Amino acid sequence: MRIGELGRRTGVNAHQLRYYEAQGLLEADRGANGYREYGEDAVLRVKQIRHLLGAGLSTEDIAYLLPCAIGEDPKLLGCPELLAAMRSRLRRLDDQMDRLAQSRDALADYIDAAERMGSESYPPFDGADLEPVPA
């Protein structure tokens, strides 16, 4: 099948499919006319890629995991290398979530403090002729 049909069957646009191919996640043969031609297995492969991307995995992680993927959802075989890669990704996500939570808490504290101070407490805004600061 050509890239347009693969896109229709998977709901993924041609640009993304070409990106998956460039990342080594998807393989296409070239017809005599130079068009990409995908086998029937490409539909399953694209669905696997989409599910794994939805789990927050990078295309680099997915390239490593795909040989262990079974089925559309997919299920992954639990080989030690695969588990180590997924645990590493989970640790990175946990670290990002911790940093975001800290940033959120700090921003909430600034908002609370500013609300408690009230607008009358800000001398620079008492009608002085100030230039606006670009956002």
PDB file of C-alpha atoms in Angstrom:
ATOM      1  CA  MET A   1       0.000   0.000   0.000  1.00  0.00           C
ATOM      2  CA  ARG A   2       1.106   3.591  -0.536  1.00  0.00           C
ATOM      3  CA  ILE A   3       1.661   6.155   2.176  1.00  0.00           C
ATOM      4  CA  GLY A   4      -1.763   7.771   1.702  1.00  0.00           C
ATOM      5  CA  GLU A   5      -3.579   4.488   2.279  1.00  0.00           C
ATOM      6  CA  LEU A   6      -1.431   3.695   5.310  1.00  0.00           C
ATOM      7  CA  GLY A   7      -2.280   7.126   6.651  1.00  0.00           C
ATOM      8  CA  ARG A   8      -6.012   6.586   6.123  1.00  0.00           C
ATOM      9  CA  ARG A   9      -5.921   3.186   7.789  1.00  0.00           C
ATOM     10  CA  THR A  10      -3.983   4.383  10.825  1.00  0.00           C
ATOM     11  CA  GLY A  11      -5.103   8.003  11.185  1.00  0.00           C
ATOM     12  CA  VAL A  12      -1.490   9.185  10.936  1.00  0.00           C
ATOM     13  CA  ASN A  13      -0.521  11.812   8.371  1.00  0.00           C
ATOM     14  CA  ALA A  14       2.087  11.183   5.697  1.00  0.00           C
ATOM     15  CA  HIS A  15       4.576  13.594   7.266  1.00  0.00           C
ATOM     16  CA  GLN A  16       4.556  11.604  10.514  1.00  0.00           C
ATOM     17  CA  LEU A  17       4.874   8.319   8.628  1.00  0.00           C
ATOM     18  CA  ARG A  18       7.942   9.628   6.788  1.00  0.00           C
ATOM     19  CA  TYR A  19       9.352  10.741  10.152  1.00  0.00           C
ATOM     20  CA  TYR A  20       8.831   7.256  11.595  1.00  0.00           C
ATOM     21  CA  GLU A  21      10.659   5.855   8.590  1.00  0.00           C
ATOM     22  CA  ALA A  22      13.536   8.321   9.034  1.00  0.00           C
ATOM     23  CA  GLN A  23      13.782   7.276  12.698  1.00  0.00           C
ATOM     24  CA  GLY A  24      14.058   3.603  11.696  1.00  0.00           C
ATOM     25  CA  LEU A  25      10.662   2.712  13.172  1.00  0.00           C
ATOM     26  CA  LEU A  26       8.939   1.904   9.895  1.00  0.00           C
ATOM     27  CA  GLU A  27      10.209   0.355   6.697  1.00  0.00           C
ATOM     28  CA  ALA A  28       9.028   0.982   3.162  1.00  0.00           C
ATOM     29  CA  ASP A  29      10.082  -0.462  -0.138  1.00  0.00           C
ATOM     30  CA  ARG A  30      10.256   1.723  -3.212  1.00  0.00           C
ATOM     31  CA  GLY A  31       8.212   0.857  -6.254  1.00  0.00           C
ATOM     32  CA  ALA A  32       9.502   1.253  -9.797  1.00  0.00           C
ATOM     33  CA  ASN A  33       7.879   4.691  -9.782  1.00  0.00           C
ATOM     34  CA  GLY A  34       9.806   5.682  -6.624  1.00  0.00           C
ATOM     35  CA  TYR A  35       6.737   5.751  -4.388  1.00  0.00           C
ATOM     36  CA  ARG A  36       6.909   4.266  -0.915  1.00  0.00           C
ATOM     37  CA  GLU A  37       5.179   0.918  -0.658  1.00  0.00           C
ATOM     38  CA  TYR A  38       4.290  -0.573   2.708  1.00  0.00           C
ATOM     39  CA  GLY A  39       3.359  -4.125   3.544  1.00  0.00           C
ATOM     40  CA  GLU A  40       0.236  -5.054   5.473  1.00  0.00           C
ATOM     41  CA  ASP A  41       2.331  -5.331   8.654  1.00  0.00           C
ATOM     42  CA  ALA A  42       2.935  -1.557   8.539  1.00  0.00           C
ATOM     43  CA  VAL A  43      -0.593  -0.909   9.852  1.00  0.00           C
ATOM     44  CA  LEU A  44       0.148  -2.868  13.028  1.00  0.00           C
ATOM     45  CA  ARG A  45       3.594  -1.277  13.338  1.00  0.00           C
ATOM     46  CA  VAL A  46       2.192   2.267  13.142  1.00  0.00           C
ATOM     47  CA  LYS A  47      -0.443   1.452  15.767  1.00  0.00           C
ATOM     48  CA  GLN A  48       2.281   0.084  18.045  1.00  0.00           C
ATOM     49  CA  ILE A  49       4.355   3.221  17.538  1.00  0.00           C
ATOM     50  CA  ARG A  50       1.383   5.468  18.379  1.00  0.00           C
ATOM     51  CA  HIS A  51       0.635   3.538  21.582  1.00  0.00           C
ATOM     52  CA  LEU A  52       4.262   3.679  22.687  1.00  0.00           C
ATOM     53  CA  LEU A  53       4.508   7.405  21.907  1.00  0.00           C
ATOM     54  CA  GLY A  54       1.364   7.849  23.982  1.00  0.00           C
ATOM     55  CA  ALA A  55       3.198   6.228  26.896  1.00  0.00           C
ATOM     56  CA  GLY A  56       5.748   9.041  26.722  1.00  0.00           C
ATOM     57  CA  LEU A  57       8.511   7.039  25.079  1.00  0.00           C
ATOM     58  CA  SER A  58      10.880   8.723  22.662  1.00  0.00           C
ATOM     59  CA  THR A  59      11.329   7.454  19.124  1.00  0.00           C
ATOM     60  CA  GLU A  60      14.795   6.312  20.195  1.00  0.00           C
ATOM     61  CA  ASP A  61      13.254   4.255  23.015  1.00  0.00           C
ATOM     62  CA  ILE A  62      10.625   2.885  20.642  1.00  0.00           C
ATOM     63  CA  ALA A  63      13.224   1.805  18.074  1.00  0.00           C
ATOM     64  CA  TYR A  64      14.810  -0.243  20.841  1.00  0.00           C
ATOM     65  CA  LEU A  65      11.487  -1.671  22.081  1.00  0.00           C
ATOM     66  CA  LEU A  66       9.722  -2.502  18.825  1.00  0.00           C
ATOM     67  CA  PRO A  67      11.387  -5.873  18.273  1.00  0.00           C
ATOM     68  CA  CYS A  68       9.853  -6.946  21.602  1.00  0.00           C
ATOM     69  CA  ALA A  69       6.356  -5.610  20.773  1.00  0.00           C
ATOM     70  CA  ILE A  70       3.485  -8.031  20.246  1.00  0.00           C
ATOM     71  CA  GLY A  71       0.003  -6.941  19.194  1.00  0.00           C
ATOM     72  CA  GLU A  72      -1.585  -3.558  18.623  1.00  0.00           C
ATOM     73  CA  ASP A  73      -1.563  -2.227  22.195  1.00  0.00           C
ATOM     74  CA  PRO A  74       1.314  -3.595  22.273  1.00  0.00           C
ATOM     75  CA  LYS A  75       2.437  -6.076  24.863  1.00  0.00           C
ATOM     76  CA  LEU A  76       6.189  -6.091  25.406  1.00  0.00           C
ATOM     77  CA  LEU A  77       8.336  -9.111  26.125  1.00  0.00           C
ATOM     78  CA  GLY A  78      10.091  -8.676  29.469  1.00  0.00           C
ATOM     79  CA  CYS A  79      13.714  -9.163  28.507  1.00  0.00           C
ATOM     80  CA  PRO A  80      16.198  -7.539  30.958  1.00  0.00           C
ATOM     81  CA  GLU A  81      17.448  -4.933  28.462  1.00  0.00           C
ATOM     82  CA  LEU A  82      13.917  -3.861  27.667  1.00  0.00           C
ATOM     83  CA  LEU A  83      12.947  -3.565  31.319  1.00  0.00           C
ATOM     84  CA  ALA A  84      16.082  -1.543  32.073  1.00  0.00           C
ATOM     85  CA  ALA A  85      15.266   0.897  29.254  1.00  0.00           C
ATOM     86  CA  MET A  86      11.664   1.321  30.406  1.00  0.00           C
ATOM     87  CA  ARG A  87      12.707   1.775  34.049  1.00  0.00           C
ATOM     88  CA  SER A  88      15.202   4.429  32.980  1.00  0.00           C
ATOM     89  CA  ARG A  89      12.475   6.282  31.068  1.00  0.00           C
ATOM     90  CA  LEU A  90      10.140   6.009  34.057  1.00  0.00           C
ATOM     91  CA  ARG A  91      12.818   7.521  36.321  1.00  0.00           C
ATOM     92  CA  ARG A  92      13.262  10.426  33.885  1.00  0.00           C
ATOM     93  CA  LEU A  93       9.498  11.014  33.864  1.00  0.00           C
ATOM     94  CA  ASP A  94       9.370  10.908  37.668  1.00  0.00           C
ATOM     95  CA  ASP A  95      12.206  13.458  37.824  1.00  0.00           C
ATOM     96  CA  GLN A  96      10.382  15.751  35.378  1.00  0.00           C
ATOM     97  CA  MET A  97       7.176  15.442  37.391  1.00  0.00           C
ATOM     98  CA  ASP A  98       9.043  16.319  40.600  1.00  0.00           C
ATOM     99  CA  ARG A  99      10.563  19.424  38.984  1.00  0.00           C
ATOM    100  CA  LEU A 100       7.167  20.477  37.614  1.00  0.00           C
ATOM    101  CA  ALA A 101       5.536  19.990  41.025  1.00  0.00           C
ATOM    102  CA  GLN A 102       8.231  22.157  42.634  1.00  0.00           C
ATOM    103  CA  SER A 103       7.747  24.855  39.996  1.00  0.00           C
ATOM    104  CA  ARG A 104       3.986  24.713  40.450  1.00  0.00           C
ATOM    105  CA  ASP A 105       4.270  25.031  44.220  1.00  0.00           C
ATOM    106  CA  ALA A 106       6.655  27.991  43.922  1.00  0.00           C
ATOM    107  CA  LEU A 107       4.363  29.758  41.459  1.00  0.00           C
ATOM    108  CA  ALA A 108       1.331  29.140  43.683  1.00  0.00           C
ATOM    109  CA  ASP A 109       3.270  30.616  46.637  1.00  0.00           C
ATOM    110  CA  TYR A 110       4.091  33.757  44.608  1.00  0.00           C
ATOM    111  CA  ILE A 111       0.455  34.131  43.592  1.00  0.00           C
ATOM    112  CA  ASP A 112      -0.732  33.717  47.185  1.00  0.00           C
ATOM    113  CA  ALA A 113       1.792  36.271  48.450  1.00  0.00           C
ATOM    114  CA  ALA A 114       0.862  38.780  45.739  1.00  0.00           C
ATOM    115  CA  GLU A 115      -2.840  38.390  46.504  1.00  0.00           C
ATOM    116  CA  ARG A 116      -2.196  38.944  50.235  1.00  0.00           C
ATOM    117  CA  MET A 117      -0.163  42.091  49.556  1.00  0.00           C
ATOM    118  CA  GLY A 118      -2.899  43.679  47.476  1.00  0.00           C
ATOM    119  CA  SER A 119      -2.443  46.185  44.696  1.00  0.00           C
ATOM    120  CA  GLU A 120      -2.064  49.227  46.989  1.00  0.00           C
ATOM    121  CA  SER A 121       1.295  47.910  48.234  1.00  0.00           C
ATOM    122  CA  TYR A 122       3.107  48.330  44.929  1.00  0.00           C
ATOM    123  CA  PRO A 123       4.681  51.828  44.794  1.00  0.00           C
ATOM    124  CA  PRO A 124       5.923  51.503  41.175  1.00  0.00           C
ATOM    125  CA  PHE A 125       2.305  51.409  40.028  1.00  0.00           C
ATOM    126  CA  ASP A 126       1.112  54.583  41.773  1.00  0.00           C
ATOM    127  CA  GLY A 127       0.676  56.490  38.545  1.00  0.00           C
ATOM    128  CA  ALA A 128       4.357  56.966  37.753  1.00  0.00           C
ATOM    129  CA  ASP A 129       5.180  57.248  34.074  1.00  0.00           C
ATOM    130  CA  LEU A 130       6.720  53.793  33.452  1.00  0.00           C
ATOM    131  CA  GLU A 131       7.291  52.014  30.181  1.00  0.00           C
ATOM    132  CA  PRO A 132       5.563  48.614  29.937  1.00  0.00           C
ATOM    133  CA  VAL A 133       7.778  45.552  30.151  1.00  0.00           C
ATOM    134  CA  PRO A 134       7.334  43.236  27.143  1.00  0.00           C
ATOM    135  CA  ALA A 135       5.934  39.831  28.000  1.00  0.00           C
TER     136      ALA A 135
END
